[in-house]
């Protein structure tokens, strides 16, 4: 049996009930097969893959807090410190009822390669909780964040592990988490990114993932003789990534016509009004029905369905496994030329393969959504220097980083005979650097 298959089998056997983690490991190792097989004896002797797929450390802890009725609630907190070969663990915290150890491990594993691709000195980690922030009062959110950080603060630090936001963790939550860290540890340091601008946050961090996605997708389109000018774009999600992907798409001359949340979706053939969307989602924290109520041109539909709308470019920006094989078939039939992932692993493996096999330009999330973590690393640099760069400086660095990530993925794909397969290209480019760092540091 090949080394890749052996390690995939091992992961499935040793981590039952973690399908998302299996999926991520399979996707990465399958696409690295050509590189691994060329070095199989050495990698096997060094147990390189076993070391790569097993987190360095995995923390699971109780998070008790008191709700507004005086009832004590108990959630579970996680932090998976996956790989620190390149630098301090770096990766977001997700607060969502679906969170479990398998989801956090899948995200942490992907994060290693994403962070490597940015070219910045950051290792891979991820964390979160099955806490559901929806419908909670500000006081409840604060109580939960303080309890979560009371435990987490023992394991993180500006030079060891630097968490950030993810689904359900935005500026408000990062503020409460940071306040509690500082209170317990007595340190004003860059231990979290995505902080408010008044206490060490970076300009352009809010916009970074969505803008970065468009910079990457634009580089991919241009390398293939296309551009965003005049294109119709379909977007899923209505959160941080989706909103700023829509904003940058408009700036690049495209027309985004959809967005969605976990209850329904909007089709606005006149083009999404991004200021209205921000008002509803960022300020009022309301449902998308309010968007349709405020805009005559918009239709609201219950459930899922954005991929049925004819488009040139599709940007899945909500959550994992939200673009299935039947959706991929609709996109191909509708003449879509590119799919670029804003979310982490939003496209199932079958759908990804179908899109690539049908000649669709496909940008994998670990490359195309790396703008968030890249800008987080820029926030770490600013914190270390005790300086704040301007929006334009950060945005220019972000654009540069995303174009470099595309160039590296493109180069690696060509070098190994997989031209235009940016999934393979991104995985190889990210893997090469991690392996180099791991080898240099010995068996640790
Ligand atoms: P947000 O919480 O801001 O937004 C998530 C959006 O997706 C919301 O509109 C939410 O709807 C929707 N959504 C969440 N879960 C589901 C579900 N199960 N079914 C349908 N819709 C769902 O998160 P972000 O925008 O920050 O993150 C989106 C994705 O991007 C995630 O995969 C995240 O890991 C990834 N990502 C984020 C980065 C960042 O910097 N923010 C960086 C890199 C990746 P509702 O409000 O109804 O729940």
Tab-separated table of C-alpha atoms and ligand atoms in Angstrom:
chain	number	residue	atom	x	y	z
A	1	UNK	CA	0.000	0.000	0.000
A	2	UNK	CA	1.323	3.482	-0.767
A	3	UNK	CA	2.414	5.703	2.133
A	4	UNK	CA	-0.373	8.207	1.384
A	5	UNK	CA	-3.061	5.486	1.552
A	6	UNK	CA	-1.549	4.054	4.723
A	7	UNK	CA	-1.699	7.414	6.495
A	8	UNK	CA	-5.235	8.144	5.275
A	9	UNK	CA	-6.343	4.737	6.628
A	10	UNK	CA	-4.600	5.432	9.911
A	11	UNK	CA	-6.297	8.792	10.335
A	12	UNK	CA	-9.730	7.309	9.679
A	13	UNK	CA	-9.062	4.451	12.111
A	14	UNK	CA	-7.611	6.570	14.893
A	15	UNK	CA	-10.101	9.441	14.608
A	16	UNK	CA	-13.519	7.867	14.046
A	17	UNK	CA	-16.491	10.269	13.938
A	18	UNK	CA	-14.385	13.094	12.471
A	19	UNK	CA	-15.531	13.075	8.809
A	20	UNK	CA	-14.516	16.674	8.088
A	21	UNK	CA	-10.992	15.986	9.333
A	22	UNK	CA	-10.783	12.835	7.171
A	23	UNK	CA	-12.003	14.874	4.200
A	24	UNK	CA	-9.357	17.565	4.695
A	25	UNK	CA	-6.515	15.070	5.151
A	26	UNK	CA	-7.627	13.075	2.102
A	27	UNK	CA	-7.942	16.168	-0.055
A	28	UNK	CA	-4.486	17.427	0.893
A	29	UNK	CA	-2.610	14.116	0.784
A	30	UNK	CA	-4.256	12.980	-2.474
A	31	UNK	CA	-3.178	16.184	-4.160
A	32	UNK	CA	0.365	15.796	-2.772
A	33	UNK	CA	0.670	12.204	-3.969
A	34	UNK	CA	3.097	13.079	-6.748
A	35	UNK	CA	5.496	14.873	-4.367
A	36	UNK	CA	5.184	12.301	-1.586
A	37	UNK	CA	5.706	9.351	-3.910
A	38	UNK	CA	8.890	10.942	-5.228
A	39	UNK	CA	10.282	10.988	-1.645
A	40	UNK	CA	8.359	8.048	-0.214
A	41	UNK	CA	11.214	6.115	1.453
A	42	UNK	CA	12.636	9.114	3.260
A	43	UNK	CA	9.267	10.486	4.357
A	44	UNK	CA	8.214	7.055	5.625
A	45	UNK	CA	11.465	6.629	7.575
A	46	UNK	CA	10.963	10.073	9.138
A	47	UNK	CA	7.242	9.377	9.757
A	48	UNK	CA	6.774	12.774	8.179
A	49	UNK	CA	3.105	12.362	7.333
A	50	UNK	CA	2.198	10.906	10.730
A	51	UNK	CA	3.815	13.968	12.310
A	52	UNK	CA	2.020	16.273	9.890
A	53	UNK	CA	-1.488	14.877	10.436
A	54	UNK	CA	-1.260	14.644	14.238
A	55	UNK	CA	-1.596	17.970	16.060
A	56	UNK	CA	1.288	18.955	18.306
A	57	UNK	CA	-1.257	19.620	21.044
A	58	UNK	CA	-5.033	19.392	21.403
A	59	UNK	CA	-6.867	21.186	24.204
A	60	UNK	CA	-10.471	20.587	25.261
A	61	UNK	CA	-11.994	22.435	28.185
A	62	UNK	CA	-15.186	23.201	30.059
A	63	UNK	CA	-16.690	26.680	29.643
A	64	UNK	CA	-19.277	27.424	32.357
A	65	UNK	CA	-21.182	30.723	32.228
A	66	UNK	CA	-24.384	32.219	33.608
A	67	UNK	CA	-27.218	33.262	31.272
A	68	UNK	CA	-29.591	36.208	31.758
A	69	UNK	CA	-32.067	34.011	33.663
A	70	UNK	CA	-29.391	33.104	36.192
A	71	UNK	CA	-29.097	29.583	34.756
A	72	UNK	CA	-25.601	28.112	34.521
A	73	UNK	CA	-24.746	26.903	31.022
A	74	UNK	CA	-21.821	24.658	30.121
A	75	UNK	CA	-20.164	24.610	26.691
A	76	UNK	CA	-17.015	22.916	25.421
A	77	UNK	CA	-13.973	24.907	24.326
A	78	UNK	CA	-11.235	23.694	21.967
A	79	UNK	CA	-7.822	24.823	20.796
A	80	UNK	CA	-5.841	22.619	18.448
A	81	UNK	CA	-2.191	23.692	18.160
A	82	UNK	CA	-1.426	21.826	15.000
A	83	UNK	CA	1.985	22.755	13.668
A	84	UNK	CA	4.512	25.384	14.775
A	85	UNK	CA	7.335	24.563	12.339
A	86	UNK	CA	7.072	27.958	10.627
A	87	UNK	CA	6.061	30.158	13.565
A	88	UNK	CA	3.566	30.634	16.428
A	89	UNK	CA	0.253	28.805	15.990
A	90	UNK	CA	-2.164	31.098	14.198
A	91	UNK	CA	-5.813	30.513	13.327
A	92	UNK	CA	-9.299	31.621	14.233
A	93	UNK	CA	-11.810	30.771	16.930
A	94	UNK	CA	-15.232	29.561	15.782
A	95	UNK	CA	-18.337	29.834	17.969
A	96	UNK	CA	-21.101	27.759	16.392
A	97	UNK	CA	-23.298	24.891	17.629
A	98	UNK	CA	-21.800	22.585	14.967
A	99	UNK	CA	-18.283	22.883	16.424
A	100	UNK	CA	-16.653	19.653	17.565
A	101	UNK	CA	-13.081	18.387	17.673
A	102	UNK	CA	-13.205	17.010	14.105
A	103	UNK	CA	-14.274	20.375	12.663
A	104	UNK	CA	-11.548	22.199	14.597
A	105	UNK	CA	-8.951	19.661	13.442
A	106	UNK	CA	-9.992	19.978	9.809
A	107	UNK	CA	-9.704	23.742	10.046
A	108	UNK	CA	-6.390	23.581	11.924
A	109	UNK	CA	-4.902	21.155	9.419
A	110	UNK	CA	-5.871	23.351	6.450
A	111	UNK	CA	-4.550	26.365	8.320
A	112	UNK	CA	-0.978	24.964	8.329
A	113	UNK	CA	-0.762	25.099	4.539
A	114	UNK	CA	-2.688	28.335	4.213
A	115	UNK	CA	-0.367	30.093	6.637
A	116	UNK	CA	2.667	28.647	4.907
A	117	UNK	CA	1.383	29.970	1.574
A	118	UNK	CA	1.177	33.531	2.874
A	119	UNK	CA	4.988	33.572	3.051
A	120	UNK	CA	4.730	34.962	6.604
A	121	UNK	CA	6.198	33.274	9.728
A	122	UNK	CA	3.044	31.676	11.188
A	123	UNK	CA	2.233	28.076	12.122
A	124	UNK	CA	-1.217	26.491	12.055
A	125	UNK	CA	-3.898	26.209	14.751
A	126	UNK	CA	-7.639	26.629	15.268
A	127	UNK	CA	-10.093	26.724	18.128
A	128	UNK	CA	-13.617	27.475	19.167
A	129	UNK	CA	-16.654	26.282	20.993
A	130	UNK	CA	-20.104	24.777	20.410
A	131	UNK	CA	-21.506	27.987	21.949
A	132	UNK	CA	-24.195	29.621	19.785
A	133	UNK	CA	-23.914	33.438	19.908
A	134	UNK	CA	-27.243	33.837	18.066
A	135	UNK	CA	-29.945	35.432	20.126
A	136	UNK	CA	-27.648	36.015	23.120
A	137	UNK	CA	-27.494	39.384	24.878
A	138	UNK	CA	-24.245	41.363	24.951
A	139	UNK	CA	-23.871	40.465	28.603
A	140	UNK	CA	-24.212	36.750	27.850
A	141	UNK	CA	-21.637	37.020	25.046
A	142	UNK	CA	-19.258	38.774	27.435
A	143	UNK	CA	-19.813	36.184	30.179
A	144	UNK	CA	-19.104	33.366	27.749
A	145	UNK	CA	-16.005	35.047	26.246
A	146	UNK	CA	-14.568	35.766	29.703
A	147	UNK	CA	-15.040	32.187	30.849
A	148	UNK	CA	-13.599	30.833	27.582
A	149	UNK	CA	-10.516	33.041	27.883
A	150	UNK	CA	-10.020	32.284	31.586
A	151	UNK	CA	-8.999	28.786	30.510
A	152	UNK	CA	-7.512	29.515	27.074
A	153	UNK	CA	-5.156	32.216	28.371
A	154	UNK	CA	-2.953	29.543	29.964
A	155	UNK	CA	-1.981	28.209	26.553
A	156	UNK	CA	-1.643	31.230	24.266
A	157	UNK	CA	0.668	34.247	23.936
A	158	UNK	CA	2.044	36.690	21.368
A	159	UNK	CA	5.000	34.376	20.608
A	160	UNK	CA	3.270	31.020	21.070
A	161	UNK	CA	-0.312	30.997	19.803
A	162	UNK	CA	-2.287	33.934	18.417
A	163	UNK	CA	-6.003	33.251	17.823
A	164	UNK	CA	-8.317	35.418	15.693
A	165	UNK	CA	-12.006	35.449	14.716
A	166	UNK	CA	-13.940	33.029	12.539
A	167	UNK	CA	-17.642	32.169	12.274
A	168	UNK	CA	-19.462	33.717	15.228
A	169	UNK	CA	-16.372	35.552	16.473
A	170	UNK	CA	-16.136	39.148	15.268
A	171	UNK	CA	-14.884	42.417	16.702
A	172	UNK	CA	-17.196	42.339	19.724
A	173	UNK	CA	-16.088	38.857	20.819
A	174	UNK	CA	-12.378	39.575	20.190
A	175	UNK	CA	-12.729	42.698	22.376
A	176	UNK	CA	-14.188	40.731	25.302
A	177	UNK	CA	-11.617	37.936	24.879
A	178	UNK	CA	-8.727	40.402	24.769
A	179	UNK	CA	-9.979	42.294	27.832
A	180	UNK	CA	-10.082	39.096	29.874
A	181	UNK	CA	-6.626	37.965	28.647
A	182	UNK	CA	-5.113	41.288	29.658
A	183	UNK	CA	-6.868	41.243	33.020
A	184	UNK	CA	-5.556	37.792	33.926
A	185	UNK	CA	-2.104	37.876	32.324
A	186	UNK	CA	-1.430	41.587	32.786
A	187	UNK	CA	0.033	41.799	29.292
A	188	UNK	CA	-0.805	44.280	26.536
A	189	UNK	CA	0.492	42.187	23.691
A	190	UNK	CA	-0.574	41.005	20.253
A	191	UNK	CA	-2.111	37.781	21.554
A	192	UNK	CA	-5.249	38.084	19.447
A	193	UNK	CA	-5.790	39.586	16.023
A	194	UNK	CA	-8.890	41.250	14.690
A	195	UNK	CA	-8.738	43.669	17.626
A	196	UNK	CA	-10.494	47.027	17.618
A	197	UNK	CA	-8.578	49.910	16.057
A	198	UNK	CA	-8.326	51.706	19.402
A	199	UNK	CA	-6.373	48.852	21.020
A	200	UNK	CA	-3.926	47.478	18.475
A	201	UNK	CA	-6.138	46.317	15.624
A	202	UNK	CA	-5.038	46.701	12.017
A	203	UNK	CA	-6.813	48.799	9.456
A	204	UNK	CA	-8.147	46.614	6.610
A	205	UNK	CA	-8.351	43.466	8.797
A	206	UNK	CA	-12.145	43.535	8.578
A	207	UNK	CA	-12.031	43.725	4.798
A	208	UNK	CA	-9.025	41.429	4.376
A	209	UNK	CA	-10.503	37.994	3.673
A	210	UNK	CA	-13.136	39.227	1.238
A	211	UNK	CA	-10.821	41.680	-0.504
A	212	UNK	CA	-8.026	39.093	-0.566
A	213	UNK	CA	-10.360	36.556	-2.164
A	214	UNK	CA	-11.056	38.981	-4.983
A	215	UNK	CA	-7.351	39.860	-5.414
A	216	UNK	CA	-6.591	36.146	-5.753
A	217	UNK	CA	-9.527	35.462	-8.072
A	218	UNK	CA	-8.624	38.492	-10.173
A	219	UNK	CA	-5.031	37.250	-10.541
A	220	UNK	CA	-6.373	33.831	-11.550
A	221	UNK	CA	-8.774	35.332	-14.101
A	222	UNK	CA	-6.088	37.603	-15.564
A	223	UNK	CA	-3.630	34.683	-15.887
A	224	UNK	CA	-6.326	33.044	-17.990
A	225	UNK	CA	-7.136	36.037	-20.185
A	226	UNK	CA	-10.252	37.109	-18.245
A	227	UNK	CA	-11.194	39.825	-15.743
A	228	UNK	CA	-14.005	40.795	-13.351
A	229	UNK	CA	-15.114	43.695	-15.528
A	230	UNK	CA	-18.806	43.242	-16.401
A	231	UNK	CA	-19.038	39.773	-14.845
A	232	UNK	CA	-22.034	38.475	-12.896
A	233	UNK	CA	-20.987	37.059	-9.541
A	234	UNK	CA	-22.919	34.748	-7.240
A	235	UNK	CA	-21.958	34.846	-3.552
A	236	UNK	CA	-23.111	32.708	-0.629
A	237	UNK	CA	-22.973	33.919	2.964
A	238	UNK	CA	-23.695	37.353	4.372
A	239	UNK	CA	-20.991	37.512	7.012
A	240	UNK	CA	-17.568	39.089	7.183
A	241	UNK	CA	-16.102	37.290	4.162
A	242	UNK	CA	-19.163	37.576	1.918
A	243	UNK	CA	-19.786	41.274	2.581
A	244	UNK	CA	-16.254	42.390	1.690
A	245	UNK	CA	-16.040	39.985	-1.252
A	246	UNK	CA	-19.171	41.680	-2.592
A	247	UNK	CA	-17.717	45.142	-1.943
A	248	UNK	CA	-14.442	44.405	-3.771
A	249	UNK	CA	-16.263	42.633	-6.631
A	250	UNK	CA	-18.234	45.839	-7.209
A	251	UNK	CA	-15.008	47.897	-7.074
A	252	UNK	CA	-13.516	45.610	-9.748
A	253	UNK	CA	-16.457	46.254	-12.071
A	254	UNK	CA	-18.439	43.077	-11.459
A	255	UNK	CA	-22.095	42.685	-10.427
A	256	UNK	CA	-22.698	40.421	-7.391
A	257	UNK	CA	-26.353	39.368	-7.436
A	258	UNK	CA	-26.806	37.036	-4.453
A	259	UNK	CA	-26.001	36.527	-0.791
A	260	UNK	CA	-27.337	34.092	1.805
A	261	UNK	CA	-27.505	33.201	5.466
A	262	UNK	CA	-28.434	30.025	7.291
A	263	UNK	CA	-32.154	30.553	6.751
A	264	UNK	CA	-32.441	31.848	3.197
A	265	UNK	CA	-30.970	33.759	0.278
A	266	UNK	CA	-31.358	36.944	-1.731
A	267	UNK	CA	-31.401	37.316	-5.511
A	268	UNK	CA	-31.025	40.939	-6.509
A	269	UNK	CA	-30.624	41.158	-10.311
A	270	UNK	CA	-29.824	44.878	-10.051
A	271	UNK	CA	-26.761	44.008	-7.992
A	272	UNK	CA	-26.418	43.676	-4.209
A	273	UNK	CA	-26.549	46.985	-2.345
A	274	UNK	CA	-23.548	46.397	-0.101
A	275	UNK	CA	-24.199	49.375	2.184
A	276	UNK	CA	-27.709	48.089	2.895
A	277	UNK	CA	-26.319	44.594	3.513
A	278	UNK	CA	-23.748	45.986	5.971
A	279	UNK	CA	-26.440	47.930	7.814
A	280	UNK	CA	-28.588	44.789	8.179
A	281	UNK	CA	-25.821	42.331	9.073
A	282	UNK	CA	-23.166	44.404	10.842
A	283	UNK	CA	-25.287	46.993	12.619
A	284	UNK	CA	-28.746	45.477	13.175
A	285	UNK	CA	-27.548	41.822	13.177
A	286	UNK	CA	-30.861	41.015	11.450
A	287	UNK	CA	-32.059	38.411	8.915
A	288	UNK	CA	-31.907	38.814	5.139
A	289	UNK	CA	-35.688	39.198	4.925
A	290	UNK	CA	-35.006	42.808	5.929
A	291	UNK	CA	-32.868	43.276	2.818
A	292	UNK	CA	-35.721	42.149	0.566
A	293	UNK	CA	-38.158	44.330	2.498
A	294	UNK	CA	-35.961	47.381	1.907
A	295	UNK	CA	-35.239	46.834	-1.787
A	296	UNK	CA	-37.806	46.400	-4.578
A	297	UNK	CA	-35.445	44.632	-6.955
A	298	UNK	CA	-34.618	41.846	-4.458
A	299	UNK	CA	-36.270	38.450	-4.059
A	300	UNK	CA	-35.955	36.463	-0.807
A	301	UNK	CA	-36.020	32.640	-0.921
A	302	UNK	CA	-36.093	30.249	2.019
A	303	UNK	CA	-33.422	27.532	2.227
A	304	UNK	CA	-30.428	27.237	-0.068
A	305	UNK	CA	-30.280	27.962	-3.797
A	306	UNK	CA	-27.743	30.611	-4.820
A	307	UNK	CA	-25.890	28.205	-7.134
A	308	UNK	CA	-28.943	27.947	-9.397
A	309	UNK	CA	-28.476	31.568	-10.506
A	310	UNK	CA	-26.613	31.970	-13.805
A	311	UNK	CA	-23.225	33.580	-13.215
A	312	UNK	CA	-19.684	33.977	-14.541
A	313	UNK	CA	-17.971	33.623	-11.174
A	314	UNK	CA	-19.178	31.836	-8.016
A	315	UNK	CA	-17.822	32.723	-4.578
A	316	UNK	CA	-18.856	30.355	-1.759
A	317	UNK	CA	-18.295	32.423	1.410
A	318	UNK	CA	-20.524	30.849	4.101
A	319	UNK	CA	-19.337	27.530	5.528
A	320	UNK	CA	-17.907	24.072	4.826
A	321	UNK	CA	-19.577	21.683	2.362
A	322	UNK	CA	-22.132	24.178	1.065
A	323	UNK	CA	-21.468	23.597	-2.661
A	324	UNK	CA	-22.410	20.030	-3.622
A	325	UNK	CA	-21.997	17.974	-6.776
A	326	UNK	CA	-25.473	18.907	-8.075
A	327	UNK	CA	-24.624	22.595	-7.520
A	328	UNK	CA	-21.360	22.150	-9.441
A	329	UNK	CA	-23.319	20.598	-12.306
A	330	UNK	CA	-25.661	23.613	-12.395
A	331	UNK	CA	-22.696	26.003	-12.444
A	332	UNK	CA	-21.067	24.152	-15.341
A	333	UNK	CA	-24.357	24.051	-17.242
A	334	UNK	CA	-24.819	27.793	-16.679
A	335	UNK	CA	-21.429	28.614	-18.219
A	336	UNK	CA	-19.594	29.672	-15.043
A	337	UNK	CA	-15.894	30.242	-15.716
A	338	UNK	CA	-14.490	30.368	-12.179
A	339	UNK	CA	-15.228	29.319	-8.606
A	340	UNK	CA	-13.165	30.883	-5.827
A	341	UNK	CA	-13.621	29.718	-2.237
A	342	UNK	CA	-14.002	32.422	0.412
A	343	UNK	CA	-15.069	29.977	3.124
A	344	UNK	CA	-13.000	27.027	4.342
A	345	UNK	CA	-13.710	23.854	2.335
A	346	UNK	CA	-17.137	25.049	1.102
A	347	UNK	CA	-16.953	22.793	-1.955
A	348	UNK	CA	-17.271	19.045	-1.438
A	349	UNK	CA	-14.510	16.869	-2.867
A	350	UNK	CA	-16.811	15.468	-5.601
A	351	UNK	CA	-17.941	18.974	-6.564
A	352	UNK	CA	-14.335	20.252	-6.666
A	353	UNK	CA	-13.263	17.395	-8.925
A	354	UNK	CA	-16.279	17.896	-11.188
A	355	UNK	CA	-15.560	21.610	-11.572
A	356	UNK	CA	-11.865	21.055	-12.329
A	357	UNK	CA	-12.601	18.184	-14.739
A	358	UNK	CA	-14.990	20.494	-16.589
A	359	UNK	CA	-12.383	23.200	-17.076
A	360	UNK	CA	-13.671	25.640	-14.444
A	361	UNK	CA	-10.914	27.756	-12.874
A	362	UNK	CA	-11.025	26.717	-9.230
A	363	UNK	CA	-9.388	28.684	-6.403
A	364	UNK	CA	-9.096	26.581	-3.215
A	365	UNK	CA	-9.894	28.355	0.056
A	366	UNK	CA	-6.573	27.673	1.652
A	367	UNK	CA	-5.019	29.905	-0.991
A	368	UNK	CA	-7.831	32.277	-1.931
A	369	UNK	CA	-9.070	33.085	1.592
A	370	UNK	CA	-5.601	33.481	3.106
A	371	UNK	CA	-5.978	37.278	3.090
A	372	UNK	CA	-7.522	37.242	6.561
A	373	UNK	CA	-4.715	35.393	8.224
A	374	UNK	CA	-2.103	37.276	6.202
A	375	UNK	CA	-3.477	40.570	7.481
A	376	UNK	CA	-3.612	39.085	10.977
A	377	UNK	CA	0.112	38.448	10.642
A	378	UNK	CA	0.509	42.078	9.531
A	379	UNK	CA	-1.406	43.063	12.688
A	380	UNK	CA	1.111	41.002	14.727
A	381	UNK	CA	3.980	42.867	13.038
A	382	UNK	CA	2.401	46.238	13.818
A	383	UNK	CA	1.832	45.196	17.458
A	384	UNK	CA	5.463	44.083	17.810
A	385	UNK	CA	6.665	47.373	16.344
A	386	UNK	CA	4.077	49.342	18.360
A	387	UNK	CA	3.070	51.049	15.125
A	388	UNK	CA	-0.091	51.340	13.021
A	389	UNK	CA	0.082	51.329	9.262
A	390	UNK	CA	-2.456	53.172	7.072
A	391	UNK	CA	-5.324	51.387	5.332
A	392	UNK	CA	-3.575	51.904	2.000
A	393	UNK	CA	-0.316	50.376	3.273
A	394	UNK	CA	-2.038	47.285	4.638
A	395	UNK	CA	-4.267	46.898	1.584
A	396	UNK	CA	-1.259	47.187	-0.766
A	397	UNK	CA	0.622	44.519	1.230
A	398	UNK	CA	-2.476	42.295	1.185
A	399	UNK	CA	-2.798	42.611	-2.594
A	400	UNK	CA	0.867	41.792	-3.000
A	401	UNK	CA	0.601	38.731	-0.748
A	402	UNK	CA	-2.481	37.389	-2.567
A	403	UNK	CA	-0.862	37.857	-5.985
A	404	UNK	CA	2.234	36.044	-4.707
A	405	UNK	CA	0.146	33.181	-3.364
A	406	UNK	CA	-1.476	32.840	-6.772
A	407	UNK	CA	1.929	32.974	-8.501
A	408	UNK	CA	3.345	30.281	-6.162
A	409	UNK	CA	0.343	27.972	-6.578
A	410	UNK	CA	0.485	28.484	-10.348
A	411	UNK	CA	4.239	27.775	-10.429
A	412	UNK	CA	3.976	24.604	-8.322
A	413	UNK	CA	1.070	23.317	-10.430
A	414	UNK	CA	3.053	23.828	-13.641
A	415	UNK	CA	6.266	22.375	-12.168
A	416	UNK	CA	4.551	19.101	-11.308
A	417	UNK	CA	2.556	18.839	-14.560
A	418	UNK	CA	-0.830	19.974	-13.193
A	419	UNK	CA	-1.146	23.260	-15.041
A	420	UNK	CA	-4.251	25.262	-14.018
A	421	UNK	CA	-4.952	22.903	-11.106
A	422	UNK	CA	-4.602	25.418	-8.292
A	423	UNK	CA	-5.727	22.894	-5.657
A	424	UNK	CA	-2.668	20.774	-6.331
A	425	UNK	CA	-0.494	23.858	-6.808
A	426	UNK	CA	-1.529	25.453	-3.487
A	427	UNK	CA	-1.119	22.238	-1.537
A	428	UNK	CA	2.339	21.573	-2.976
A	429	UNK	CA	3.562	25.143	-2.468
A	430	UNK	CA	2.291	25.199	1.140
A	431	UNK	CA	3.611	21.703	1.900
A	432	UNK	CA	7.132	22.309	0.555
A	433	UNK	CA	7.815	25.106	3.024
A	434	UNK	CA	6.378	23.253	6.037
A	435	UNK	CA	8.391	20.132	5.226
A	436	UNK	CA	11.538	22.154	4.796
A	437	UNK	CA	11.042	23.752	8.234
A	438	UNK	CA	10.138	20.432	9.874
A	439	UNK	CA	13.176	18.692	8.415
A	440	UNK	CA	15.507	21.475	9.504
A	441	UNK	CA	14.246	21.244	13.095
A	442	UNK	CA	14.753	17.506	13.521
A	443	UNK	CA	12.406	14.956	15.053
A	444	UNK	CA	10.318	17.132	17.366
B	1	LIG	P1	-19.545	34.994	9.704
B	1	LIG	O1	-20.006	34.359	10.960
B	1	LIG	O2	-19.296	36.452	9.653
B	1	LIG	O3	-20.566	34.665	8.521
B	1	LIG	C1	-20.897	33.374	8.137
B	1	LIG	C2	-22.013	33.455	7.134
B	1	LIG	O4	-22.309	32.140	6.662
B	1	LIG	C3	-23.308	33.970	7.741
B	1	LIG	O5	-24.049	34.616	6.734
B	1	LIG	C4	-24.001	32.692	8.190
B	1	LIG	O6	-25.407	32.818	8.276
B	1	LIG	C5	-23.625	31.748	7.078
B	1	LIG	N1	-23.574	30.362	7.594
B	1	LIG	C6	-22.855	29.905	8.635
B	1	LIG	N2	-23.078	28.589	8.838
B	1	LIG	C7	-23.970	28.248	7.904
B	1	LIG	C8	-24.611	27.034	7.583
B	1	LIG	N3	-24.352	25.911	8.278
B	1	LIG	N4	-25.463	27.033	6.525
B	1	LIG	C9	-25.701	28.164	5.807
B	1	LIG	N5	-25.140	29.341	6.067
B	1	LIG	C10	-24.281	29.374	7.093
B	1	LIG	O7	-18.251	34.170	9.273
B	1	LIG	P2	-17.113	34.585	8.253
B	1	LIG	O8	-17.681	35.347	7.119
B	1	LIG	O9	-15.995	35.134	9.033
B	1	LIG	O10	-16.625	33.149	7.745
B	1	LIG	C11	-17.224	32.481	6.629
B	1	LIG	C12	-16.308	31.369	6.170
B	1	LIG	O11	-15.034	31.914	5.813
B	1	LIG	C13	-15.990	30.284	7.196
B	1	LIG	O12	-15.800	29.050	6.516
B	1	LIG	C14	-14.671	30.733	7.782
B	1	LIG	O13	-13.940	29.655	8.326
B	1	LIG	C15	-14.001	31.272	6.532
B	1	LIG	N6	-12.916	32.206	6.760
B	1	LIG	C16	-13.113	33.387	7.439
B	1	LIG	C17	-12.064	34.262	7.596
B	1	LIG	C18	-12.248	35.590	8.228
B	1	LIG	O14	-11.277	36.363	8.240
B	1	LIG	N7	-13.420	35.936	8.708
B	1	LIG	C19	-10.712	33.922	7.133
B	1	LIG	C20	-10.632	32.715	6.343
B	1	LIG	C21	-11.706	31.887	6.218
B	1	LIG	P3	-26.077	33.059	9.734
B	1	LIG	O15	-25.704	34.447	10.121
B	1	LIG	O16	-27.522	32.856	9.491
B	1	LIG	O17	-25.477	32.004	10.629
